[in-house]
Short mmCIF file of C-alpha atoms (C1' of nucleotides) in Angstrom, two decimals:
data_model
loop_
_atom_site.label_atom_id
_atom_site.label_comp_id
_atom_site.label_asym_id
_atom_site.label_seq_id
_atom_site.Cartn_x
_atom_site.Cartn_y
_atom_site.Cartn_z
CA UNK A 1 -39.63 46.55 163.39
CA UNK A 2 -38.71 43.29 165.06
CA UNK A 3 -40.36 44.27 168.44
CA UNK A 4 -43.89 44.85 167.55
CA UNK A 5 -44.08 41.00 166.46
CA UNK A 6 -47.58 40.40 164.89
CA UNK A 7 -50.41 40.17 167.29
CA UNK A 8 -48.40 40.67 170.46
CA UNK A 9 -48.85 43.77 172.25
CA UNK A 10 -45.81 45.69 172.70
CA UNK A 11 -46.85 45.30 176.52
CA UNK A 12 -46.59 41.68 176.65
CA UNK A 13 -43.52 41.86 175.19
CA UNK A 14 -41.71 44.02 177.37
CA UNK A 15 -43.25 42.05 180.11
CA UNK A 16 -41.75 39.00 178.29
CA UNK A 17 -38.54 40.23 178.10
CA UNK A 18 -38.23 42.59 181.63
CA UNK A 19 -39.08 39.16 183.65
CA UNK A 20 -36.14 37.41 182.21
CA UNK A 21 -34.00 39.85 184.15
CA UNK A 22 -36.20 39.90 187.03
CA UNK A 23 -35.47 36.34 187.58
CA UNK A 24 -31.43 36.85 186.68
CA UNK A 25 -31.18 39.66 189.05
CA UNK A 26 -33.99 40.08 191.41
CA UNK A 27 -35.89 43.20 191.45
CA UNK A 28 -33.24 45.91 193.67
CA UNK A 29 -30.18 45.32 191.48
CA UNK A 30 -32.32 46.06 187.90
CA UNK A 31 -32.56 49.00 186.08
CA UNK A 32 -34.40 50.57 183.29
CA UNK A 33 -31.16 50.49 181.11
CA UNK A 34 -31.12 46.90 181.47
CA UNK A 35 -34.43 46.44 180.39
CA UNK A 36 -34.37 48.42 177.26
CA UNK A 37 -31.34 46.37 176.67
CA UNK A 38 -33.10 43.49 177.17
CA UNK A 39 -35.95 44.45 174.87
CA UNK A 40 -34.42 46.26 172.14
CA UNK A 41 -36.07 49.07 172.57
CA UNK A 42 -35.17 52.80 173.11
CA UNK A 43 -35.47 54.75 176.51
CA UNK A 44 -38.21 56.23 174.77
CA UNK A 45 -40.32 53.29 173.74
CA UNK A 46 -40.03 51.62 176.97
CA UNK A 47 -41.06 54.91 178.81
CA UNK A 48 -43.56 55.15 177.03
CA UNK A 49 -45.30 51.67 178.60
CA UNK A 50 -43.89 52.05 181.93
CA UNK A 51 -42.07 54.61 184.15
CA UNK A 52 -40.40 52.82 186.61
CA UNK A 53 -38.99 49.04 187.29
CA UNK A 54 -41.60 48.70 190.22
CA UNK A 55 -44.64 48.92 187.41
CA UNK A 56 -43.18 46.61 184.93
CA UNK A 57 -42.54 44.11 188.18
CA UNK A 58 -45.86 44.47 189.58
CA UNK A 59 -47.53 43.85 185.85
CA UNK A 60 -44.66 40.60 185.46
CA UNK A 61 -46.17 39.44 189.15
CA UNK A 62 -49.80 40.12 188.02
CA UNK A 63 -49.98 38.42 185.26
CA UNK A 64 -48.16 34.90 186.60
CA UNK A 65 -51.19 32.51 185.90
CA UNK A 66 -52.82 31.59 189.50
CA UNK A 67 -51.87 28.25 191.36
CA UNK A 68 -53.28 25.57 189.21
CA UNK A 69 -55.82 24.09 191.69
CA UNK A 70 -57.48 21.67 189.13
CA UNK A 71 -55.18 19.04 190.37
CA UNK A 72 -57.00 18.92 193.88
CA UNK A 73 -60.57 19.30 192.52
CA UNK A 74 -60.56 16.86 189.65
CA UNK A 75 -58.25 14.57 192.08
CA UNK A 76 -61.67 14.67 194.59
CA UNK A 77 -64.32 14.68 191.85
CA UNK A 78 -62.88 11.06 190.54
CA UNK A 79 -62.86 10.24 194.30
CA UNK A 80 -59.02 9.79 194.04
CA UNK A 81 -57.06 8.73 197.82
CA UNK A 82 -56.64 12.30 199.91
CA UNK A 83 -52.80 10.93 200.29
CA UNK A 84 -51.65 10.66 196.89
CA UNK A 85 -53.45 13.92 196.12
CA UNK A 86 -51.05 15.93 198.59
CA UNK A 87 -48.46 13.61 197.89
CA UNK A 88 -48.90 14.55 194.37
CA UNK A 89 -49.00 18.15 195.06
CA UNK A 90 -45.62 18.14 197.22
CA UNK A 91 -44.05 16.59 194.25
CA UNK A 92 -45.07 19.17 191.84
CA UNK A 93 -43.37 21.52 194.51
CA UNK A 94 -40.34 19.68 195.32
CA UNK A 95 -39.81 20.36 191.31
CA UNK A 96 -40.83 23.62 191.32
CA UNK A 97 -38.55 24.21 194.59
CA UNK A 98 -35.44 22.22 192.82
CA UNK A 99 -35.52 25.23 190.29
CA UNK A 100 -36.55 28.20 192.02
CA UNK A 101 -33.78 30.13 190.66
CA UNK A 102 -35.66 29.83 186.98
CA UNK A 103 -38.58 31.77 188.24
CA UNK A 104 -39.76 34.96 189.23
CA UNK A 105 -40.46 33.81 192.73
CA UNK A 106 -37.16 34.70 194.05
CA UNK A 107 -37.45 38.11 193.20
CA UNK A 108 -41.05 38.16 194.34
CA UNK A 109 -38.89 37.29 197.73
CA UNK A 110 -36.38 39.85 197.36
CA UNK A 111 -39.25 42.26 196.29
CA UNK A 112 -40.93 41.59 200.23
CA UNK A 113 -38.12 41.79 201.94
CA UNK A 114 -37.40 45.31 201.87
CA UNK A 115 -40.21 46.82 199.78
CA UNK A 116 -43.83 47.94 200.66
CA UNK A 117 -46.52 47.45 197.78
CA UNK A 118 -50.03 46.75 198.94
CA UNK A 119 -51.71 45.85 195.36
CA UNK A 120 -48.96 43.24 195.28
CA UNK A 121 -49.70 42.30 198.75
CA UNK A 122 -52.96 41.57 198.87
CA UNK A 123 -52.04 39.46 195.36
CA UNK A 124 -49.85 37.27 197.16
CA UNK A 125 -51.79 36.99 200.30
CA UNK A 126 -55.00 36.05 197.90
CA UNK A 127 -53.29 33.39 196.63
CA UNK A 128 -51.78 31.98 200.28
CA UNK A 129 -55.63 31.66 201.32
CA UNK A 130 -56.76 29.86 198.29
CA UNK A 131 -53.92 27.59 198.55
CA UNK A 132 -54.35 27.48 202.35
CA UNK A 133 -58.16 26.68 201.81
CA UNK A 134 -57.91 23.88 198.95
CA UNK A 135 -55.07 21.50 200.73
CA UNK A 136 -57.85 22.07 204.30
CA UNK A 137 -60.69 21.01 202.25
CA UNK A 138 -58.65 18.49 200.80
CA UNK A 139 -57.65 17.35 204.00
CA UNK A 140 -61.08 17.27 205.51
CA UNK A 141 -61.95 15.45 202.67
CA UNK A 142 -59.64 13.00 203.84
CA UNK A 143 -60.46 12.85 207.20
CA UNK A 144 -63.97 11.93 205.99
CA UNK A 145 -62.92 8.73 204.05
CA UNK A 146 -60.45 8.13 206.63
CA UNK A 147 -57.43 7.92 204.91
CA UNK A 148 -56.16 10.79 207.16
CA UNK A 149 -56.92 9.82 210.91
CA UNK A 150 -54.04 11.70 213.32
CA UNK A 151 -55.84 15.24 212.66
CA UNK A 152 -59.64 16.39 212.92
CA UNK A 153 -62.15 18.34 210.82
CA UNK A 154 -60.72 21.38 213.70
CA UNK A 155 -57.45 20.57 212.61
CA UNK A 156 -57.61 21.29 208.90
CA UNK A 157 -57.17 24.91 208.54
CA UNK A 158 -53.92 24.86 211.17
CA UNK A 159 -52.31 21.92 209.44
CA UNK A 160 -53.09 23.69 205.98
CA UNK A 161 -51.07 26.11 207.74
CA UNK A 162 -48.49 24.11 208.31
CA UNK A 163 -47.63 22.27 204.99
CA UNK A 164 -47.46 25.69 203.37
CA UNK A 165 -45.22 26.84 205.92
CA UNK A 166 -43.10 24.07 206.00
CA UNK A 167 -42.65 24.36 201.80
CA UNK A 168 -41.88 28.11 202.31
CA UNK A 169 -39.18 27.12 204.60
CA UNK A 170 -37.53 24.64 202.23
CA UNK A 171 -37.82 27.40 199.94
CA UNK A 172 -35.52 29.64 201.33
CA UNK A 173 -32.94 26.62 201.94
CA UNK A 174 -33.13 25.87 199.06
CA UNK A 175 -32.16 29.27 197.80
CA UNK A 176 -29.60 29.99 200.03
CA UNK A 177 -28.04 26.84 201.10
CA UNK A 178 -29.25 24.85 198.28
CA UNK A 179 -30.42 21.62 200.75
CA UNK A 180 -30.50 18.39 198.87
CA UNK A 181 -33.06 16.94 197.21
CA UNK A 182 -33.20 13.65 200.18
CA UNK A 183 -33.83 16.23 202.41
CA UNK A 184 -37.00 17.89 200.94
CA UNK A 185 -38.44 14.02 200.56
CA UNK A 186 -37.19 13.46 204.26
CA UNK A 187 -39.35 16.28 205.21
CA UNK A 188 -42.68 16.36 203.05
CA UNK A 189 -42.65 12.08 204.01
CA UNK A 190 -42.81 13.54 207.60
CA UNK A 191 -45.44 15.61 206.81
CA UNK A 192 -47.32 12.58 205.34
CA UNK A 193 -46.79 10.67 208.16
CA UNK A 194 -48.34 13.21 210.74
CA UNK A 195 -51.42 12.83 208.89
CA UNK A 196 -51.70 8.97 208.66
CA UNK B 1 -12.37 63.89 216.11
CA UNK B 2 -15.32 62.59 217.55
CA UNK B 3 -15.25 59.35 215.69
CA UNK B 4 -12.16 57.83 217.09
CA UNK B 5 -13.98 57.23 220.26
CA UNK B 6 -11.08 56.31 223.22
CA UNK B 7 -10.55 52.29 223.24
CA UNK B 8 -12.92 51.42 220.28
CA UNK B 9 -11.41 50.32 216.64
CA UNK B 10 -12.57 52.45 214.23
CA UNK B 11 -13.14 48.75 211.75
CA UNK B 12 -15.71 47.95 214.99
CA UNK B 13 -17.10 51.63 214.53
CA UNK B 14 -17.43 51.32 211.13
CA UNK B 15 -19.29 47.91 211.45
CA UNK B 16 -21.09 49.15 213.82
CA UNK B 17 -22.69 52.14 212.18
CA UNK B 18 -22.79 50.76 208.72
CA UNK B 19 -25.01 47.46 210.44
CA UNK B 20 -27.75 50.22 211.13
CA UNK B 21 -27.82 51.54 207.30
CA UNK B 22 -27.63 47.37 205.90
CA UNK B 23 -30.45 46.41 208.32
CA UNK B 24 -32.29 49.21 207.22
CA UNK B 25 -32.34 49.32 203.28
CA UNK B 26 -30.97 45.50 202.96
CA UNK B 27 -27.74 44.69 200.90
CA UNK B 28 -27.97 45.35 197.78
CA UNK B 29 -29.32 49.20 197.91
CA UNK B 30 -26.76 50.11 200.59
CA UNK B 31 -23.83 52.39 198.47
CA UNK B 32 -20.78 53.01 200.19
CA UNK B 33 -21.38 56.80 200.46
CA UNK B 34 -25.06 55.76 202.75
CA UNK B 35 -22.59 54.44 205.01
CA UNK B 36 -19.70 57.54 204.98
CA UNK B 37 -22.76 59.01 205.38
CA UNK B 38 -23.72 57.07 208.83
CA UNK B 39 -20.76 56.83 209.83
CA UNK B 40 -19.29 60.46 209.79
CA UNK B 41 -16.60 60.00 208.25
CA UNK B 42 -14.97 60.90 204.91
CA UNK B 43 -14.50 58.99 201.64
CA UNK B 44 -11.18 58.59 201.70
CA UNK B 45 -11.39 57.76 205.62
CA UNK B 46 -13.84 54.55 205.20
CA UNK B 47 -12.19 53.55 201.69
CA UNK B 48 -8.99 53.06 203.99
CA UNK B 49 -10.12 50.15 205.84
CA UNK B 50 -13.38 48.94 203.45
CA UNK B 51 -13.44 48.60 199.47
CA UNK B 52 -16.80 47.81 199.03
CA UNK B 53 -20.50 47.38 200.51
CA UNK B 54 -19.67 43.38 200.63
CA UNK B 55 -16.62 43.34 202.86
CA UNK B 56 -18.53 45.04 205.15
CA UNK B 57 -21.07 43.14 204.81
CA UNK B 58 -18.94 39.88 205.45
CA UNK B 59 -17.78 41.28 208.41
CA UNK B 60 -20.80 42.04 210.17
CA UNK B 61 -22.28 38.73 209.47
CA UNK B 62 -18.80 37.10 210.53
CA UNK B 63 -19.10 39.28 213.93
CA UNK B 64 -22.82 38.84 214.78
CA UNK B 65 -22.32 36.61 217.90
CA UNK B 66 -23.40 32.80 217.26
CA UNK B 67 -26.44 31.45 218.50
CA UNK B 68 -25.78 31.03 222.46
CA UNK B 69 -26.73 27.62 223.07
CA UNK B 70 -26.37 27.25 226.73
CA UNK B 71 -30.09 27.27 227.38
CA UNK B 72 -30.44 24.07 225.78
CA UNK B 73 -27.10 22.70 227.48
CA UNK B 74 -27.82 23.96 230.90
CA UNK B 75 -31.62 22.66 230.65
CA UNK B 76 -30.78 19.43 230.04
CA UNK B 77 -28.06 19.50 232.89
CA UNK B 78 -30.43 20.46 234.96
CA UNK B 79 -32.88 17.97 234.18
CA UNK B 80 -35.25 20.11 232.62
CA UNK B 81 -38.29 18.83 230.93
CA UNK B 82 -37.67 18.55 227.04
CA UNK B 83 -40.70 19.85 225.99
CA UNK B 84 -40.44 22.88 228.24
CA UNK B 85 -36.52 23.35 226.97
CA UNK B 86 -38.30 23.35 223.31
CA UNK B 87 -41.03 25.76 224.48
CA UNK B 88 -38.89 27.80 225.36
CA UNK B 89 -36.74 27.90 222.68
CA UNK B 90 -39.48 28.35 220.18
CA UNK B 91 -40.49 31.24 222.40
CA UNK B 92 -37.50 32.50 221.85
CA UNK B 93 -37.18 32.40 218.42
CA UNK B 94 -41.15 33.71 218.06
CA UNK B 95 -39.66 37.14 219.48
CA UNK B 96 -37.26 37.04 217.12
CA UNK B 97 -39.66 36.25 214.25
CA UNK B 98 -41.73 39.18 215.60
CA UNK B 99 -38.31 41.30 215.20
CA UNK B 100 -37.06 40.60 212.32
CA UNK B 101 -37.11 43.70 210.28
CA UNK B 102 -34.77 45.08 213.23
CA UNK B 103 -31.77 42.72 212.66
CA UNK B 104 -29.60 42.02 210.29
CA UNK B 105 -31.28 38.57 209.16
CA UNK B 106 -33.77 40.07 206.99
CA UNK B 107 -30.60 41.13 205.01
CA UNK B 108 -28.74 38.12 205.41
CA UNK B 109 -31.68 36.47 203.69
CA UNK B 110 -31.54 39.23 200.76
CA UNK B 111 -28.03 38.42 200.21
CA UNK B 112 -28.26 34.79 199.54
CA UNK B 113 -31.30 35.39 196.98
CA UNK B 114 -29.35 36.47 194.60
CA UNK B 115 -25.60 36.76 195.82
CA UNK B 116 -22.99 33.63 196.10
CA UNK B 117 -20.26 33.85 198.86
CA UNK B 118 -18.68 30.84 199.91
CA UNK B 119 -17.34 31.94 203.27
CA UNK B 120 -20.25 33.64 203.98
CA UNK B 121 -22.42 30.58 202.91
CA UNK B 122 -20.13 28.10 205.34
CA UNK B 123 -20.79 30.32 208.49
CA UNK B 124 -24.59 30.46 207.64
CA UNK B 125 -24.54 26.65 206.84
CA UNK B 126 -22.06 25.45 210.02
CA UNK B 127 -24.41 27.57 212.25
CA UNK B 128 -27.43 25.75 210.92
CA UNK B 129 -25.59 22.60 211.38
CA UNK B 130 -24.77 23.25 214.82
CA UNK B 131 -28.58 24.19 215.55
CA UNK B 132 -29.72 20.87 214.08
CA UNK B 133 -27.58 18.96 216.44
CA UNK B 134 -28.58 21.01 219.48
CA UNK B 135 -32.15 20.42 219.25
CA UNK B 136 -31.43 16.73 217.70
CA UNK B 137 -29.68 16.14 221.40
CA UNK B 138 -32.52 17.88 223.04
CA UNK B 139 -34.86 15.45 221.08
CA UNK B 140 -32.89 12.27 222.33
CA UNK B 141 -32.71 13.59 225.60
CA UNK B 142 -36.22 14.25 225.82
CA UNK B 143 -37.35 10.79 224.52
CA UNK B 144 -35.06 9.12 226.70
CA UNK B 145 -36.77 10.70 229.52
CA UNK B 146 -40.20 9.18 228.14
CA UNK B 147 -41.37 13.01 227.48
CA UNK B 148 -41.30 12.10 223.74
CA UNK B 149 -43.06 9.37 222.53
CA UNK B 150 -44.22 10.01 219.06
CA UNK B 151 -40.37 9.85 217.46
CA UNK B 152 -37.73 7.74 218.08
CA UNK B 153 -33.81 7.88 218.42
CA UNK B 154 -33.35 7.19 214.57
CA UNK B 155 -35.91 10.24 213.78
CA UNK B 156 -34.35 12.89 215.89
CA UNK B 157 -32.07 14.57 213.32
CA UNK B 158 -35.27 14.65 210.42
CA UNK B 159 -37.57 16.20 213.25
CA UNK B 160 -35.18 18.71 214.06
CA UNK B 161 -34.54 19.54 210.48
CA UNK B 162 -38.22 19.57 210.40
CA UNK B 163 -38.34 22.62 213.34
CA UNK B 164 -35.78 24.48 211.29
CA UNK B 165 -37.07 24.48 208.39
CA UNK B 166 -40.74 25.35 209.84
CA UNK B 167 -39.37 28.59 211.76
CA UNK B 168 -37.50 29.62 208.73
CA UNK B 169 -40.69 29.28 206.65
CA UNK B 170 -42.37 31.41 209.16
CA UNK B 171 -39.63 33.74 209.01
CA UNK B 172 -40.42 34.65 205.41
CA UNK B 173 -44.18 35.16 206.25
CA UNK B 174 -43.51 37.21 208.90
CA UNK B 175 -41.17 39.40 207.04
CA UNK B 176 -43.75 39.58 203.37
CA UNK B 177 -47.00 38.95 204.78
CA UNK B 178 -47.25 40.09 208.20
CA UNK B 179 -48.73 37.05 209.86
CA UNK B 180 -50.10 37.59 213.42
CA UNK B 181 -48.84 36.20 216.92
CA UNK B 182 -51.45 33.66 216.94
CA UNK B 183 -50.66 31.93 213.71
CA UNK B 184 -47.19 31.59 215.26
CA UNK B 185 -48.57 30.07 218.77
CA UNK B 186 -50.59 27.97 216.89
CA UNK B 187 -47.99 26.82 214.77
CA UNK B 188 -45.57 25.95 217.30
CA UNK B 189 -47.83 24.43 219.22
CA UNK B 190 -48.61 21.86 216.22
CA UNK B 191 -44.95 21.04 216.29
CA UNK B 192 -44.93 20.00 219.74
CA UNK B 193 -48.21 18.16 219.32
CA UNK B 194 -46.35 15.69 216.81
CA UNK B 195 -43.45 14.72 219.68
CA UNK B 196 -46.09 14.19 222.76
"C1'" DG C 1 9.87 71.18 220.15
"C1'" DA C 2 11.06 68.73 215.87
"C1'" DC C 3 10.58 65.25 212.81
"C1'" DA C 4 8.62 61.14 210.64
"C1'" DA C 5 4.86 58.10 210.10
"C1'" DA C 6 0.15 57.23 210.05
"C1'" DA C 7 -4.48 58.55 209.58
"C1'" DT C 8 -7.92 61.41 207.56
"C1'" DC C 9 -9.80 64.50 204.50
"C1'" DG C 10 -12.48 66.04 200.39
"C1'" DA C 11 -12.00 67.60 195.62
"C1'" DC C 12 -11.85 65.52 191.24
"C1'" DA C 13 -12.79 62.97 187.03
"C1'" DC C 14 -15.34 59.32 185.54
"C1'" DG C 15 -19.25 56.31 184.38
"C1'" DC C 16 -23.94 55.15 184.76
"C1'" DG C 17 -28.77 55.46 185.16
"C1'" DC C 18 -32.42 58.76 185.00
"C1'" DG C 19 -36.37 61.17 182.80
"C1'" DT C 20 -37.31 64.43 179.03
"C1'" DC C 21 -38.22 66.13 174.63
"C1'" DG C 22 -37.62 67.47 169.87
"C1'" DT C 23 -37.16 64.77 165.81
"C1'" DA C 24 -38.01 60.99 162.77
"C1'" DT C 25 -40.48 57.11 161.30
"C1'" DA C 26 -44.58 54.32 160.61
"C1'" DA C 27 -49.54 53.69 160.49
"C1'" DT C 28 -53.99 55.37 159.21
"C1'" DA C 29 -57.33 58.12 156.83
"C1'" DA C 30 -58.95 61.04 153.13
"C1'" DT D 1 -50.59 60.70 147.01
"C1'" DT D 2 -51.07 63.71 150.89
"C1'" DA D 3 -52.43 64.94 155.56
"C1'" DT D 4 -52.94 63.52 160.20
"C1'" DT D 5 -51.97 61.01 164.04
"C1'" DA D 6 -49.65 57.62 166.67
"C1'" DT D 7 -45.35 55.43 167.69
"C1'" DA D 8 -40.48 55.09 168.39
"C1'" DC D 9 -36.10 56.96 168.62
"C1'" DG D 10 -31.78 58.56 170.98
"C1'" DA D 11 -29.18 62.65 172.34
"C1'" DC D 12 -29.11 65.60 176.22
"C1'" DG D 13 -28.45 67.49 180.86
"C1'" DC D 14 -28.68 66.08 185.38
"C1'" DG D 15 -27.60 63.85 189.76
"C1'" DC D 16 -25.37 60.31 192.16
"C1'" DG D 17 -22.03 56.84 193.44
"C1'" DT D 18 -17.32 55.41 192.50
"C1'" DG D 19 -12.41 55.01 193.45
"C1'" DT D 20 -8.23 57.86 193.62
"C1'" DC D 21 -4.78 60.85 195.25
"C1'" DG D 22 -2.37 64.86 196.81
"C1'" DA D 23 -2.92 67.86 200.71
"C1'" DT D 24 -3.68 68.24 205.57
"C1'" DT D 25 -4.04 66.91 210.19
"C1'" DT D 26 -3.06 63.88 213.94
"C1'" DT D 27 -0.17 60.72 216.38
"C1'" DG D 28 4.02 58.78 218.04
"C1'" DT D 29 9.02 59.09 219.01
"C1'" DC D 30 13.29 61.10 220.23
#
DNA sequence: GACAAAATCGACACGCGCGTCGTATAATAA
DNA sequence: TTATTATACGACGCGCGTGTCGATTTTGTC
């Protein structure tokens, strides 16, 4: 059988192959049908695994590797500038926002906007918090080898806030108006520059 | 028939009803029988003026009244304070934040995820436009008045990009993660921090 | 009232996605 | 090899949403 591919779980791959059409076309619009087309399978084998698109979307979501946050910690450890740490960061989501429409995060959108799914939830909201928390410490970090002078220790947790909000916002323009790539370095420079 | 109600189209009926079902269960879940179904009426009887879910849609988006923009217009003729026309602006837009999942926005947004419509994208993108310039004026205004010192003339447009952008990003917490009133104040309040 | 035009109805046939289940195939053990 | 168990298949009946179309009702006009 071509599916059960030597070593990988017949999980993974339906996982594999479901999130492909996740990302195409969000999580409303798909159907079981289209994910045993997608895999290969029969109606049988993929019920078998998983009853319902919801599950296999929750276990695609689930298993997304965390937020890399090694780029922050090592960038503090080797006593790098606080600056070009964020300004690092924001350019590894300007690229990440420039092709949002290759990942699962729109349909992680989508998924919110009209669904309720609290093990999903609380796996987003986790990961808000830890991103929220590493850019503050980052930030007070900062503040302490003043590089970052326009905000206060108080300040770190609100303006945390703020960045993620702000990246969350271009986000969505980007999705549905798809706003130019000047514009998101027009606005993460401002960012920078109410910091310094 | 009770659905021909004396002096009121039965398209503006339609709309009307099938806004309630769209705001409810989003765009893409709505079928064209939920909304015989809301409105009363018969298959053949909505089929008649509507084809699909979409043109409805369209038109319900294309009807939603614009943004009324007179309280920025009539502040500034009146010599209002600039940071109190932004307060209240933001104020106004915080209750609509806090409302979201009761207008047709929250759709609106769904749509654009994963659906392309030029005409639909122009009207959402001239509005936005027009929004930028409002509180771009507002901006000028206010630092001509000395009420705004942090930005100049040149920076107006980028700041009020900036605001935009921020409220949208809040937008899509409020609607996926349920953020709280105060996260909202305090946000806001940061943005008006950077002007003064 | 009589007639024509317009509006409305709802039954119908069709396709699709669903979830099931008996059968068939493959893997494992004896 | 044979027996046992696990895995995978796909046909089936069902319900729902679709778009159509002839029949029916309402509206407008003389």
């Amino acid at each position: 059988m071509a599916i059960t591919k030597k070593g990988i779980e017949k999980k993974e791959y339906i996982v594999e192959k479901a999130a492909a059409v996740f990302v195409q076309k969000g999580f409303t619009a798909v159907t079981m049908e289209d994910i045993v087309e997608a895999c290969g399978i029969s109606r049988g084998g993929l019920y078998a695994y998983y009853s319902s698109t919801k599950e296999i979307f929750e276990d695609i979501v689930f298993r997304e590797k965390n937020v890399d946050y090694s780029f922050f910690t090592e960038g503090m450890e080797n006593e790098k500038n606080s600056i070009q740490i964020l300004t690092g960061f924001f350019e590894q989501q300007k690229n990440e926002l420039l092709r949002l429409d290759t990942t699962i995060r729109r349909a992680v959108y989508e998924f919110f906007l009209f669904h309720k799914e609290a093990a999903l939830e609380d796996a987003v909201k986790q990961n808000y918090r830890e991103t929220v928390s590493i850019i503050s410490r980052t930030l007070a970090y900062g503040i302490a080898r003043n590089e970052i002078y326009k905000i206060t220790f108080e300040d770190t947790e609100k303006v945390a806030n703020h960045m993620i909000i702000l990246l969350e916002g271009l986000s969505i323009l980007a999705l549905s108006k798809q706003i130019s790539r000047d514009l998101i370095d027009e606005q993460l420079e401002i960012m920078i520059k109410n910091l310094i």
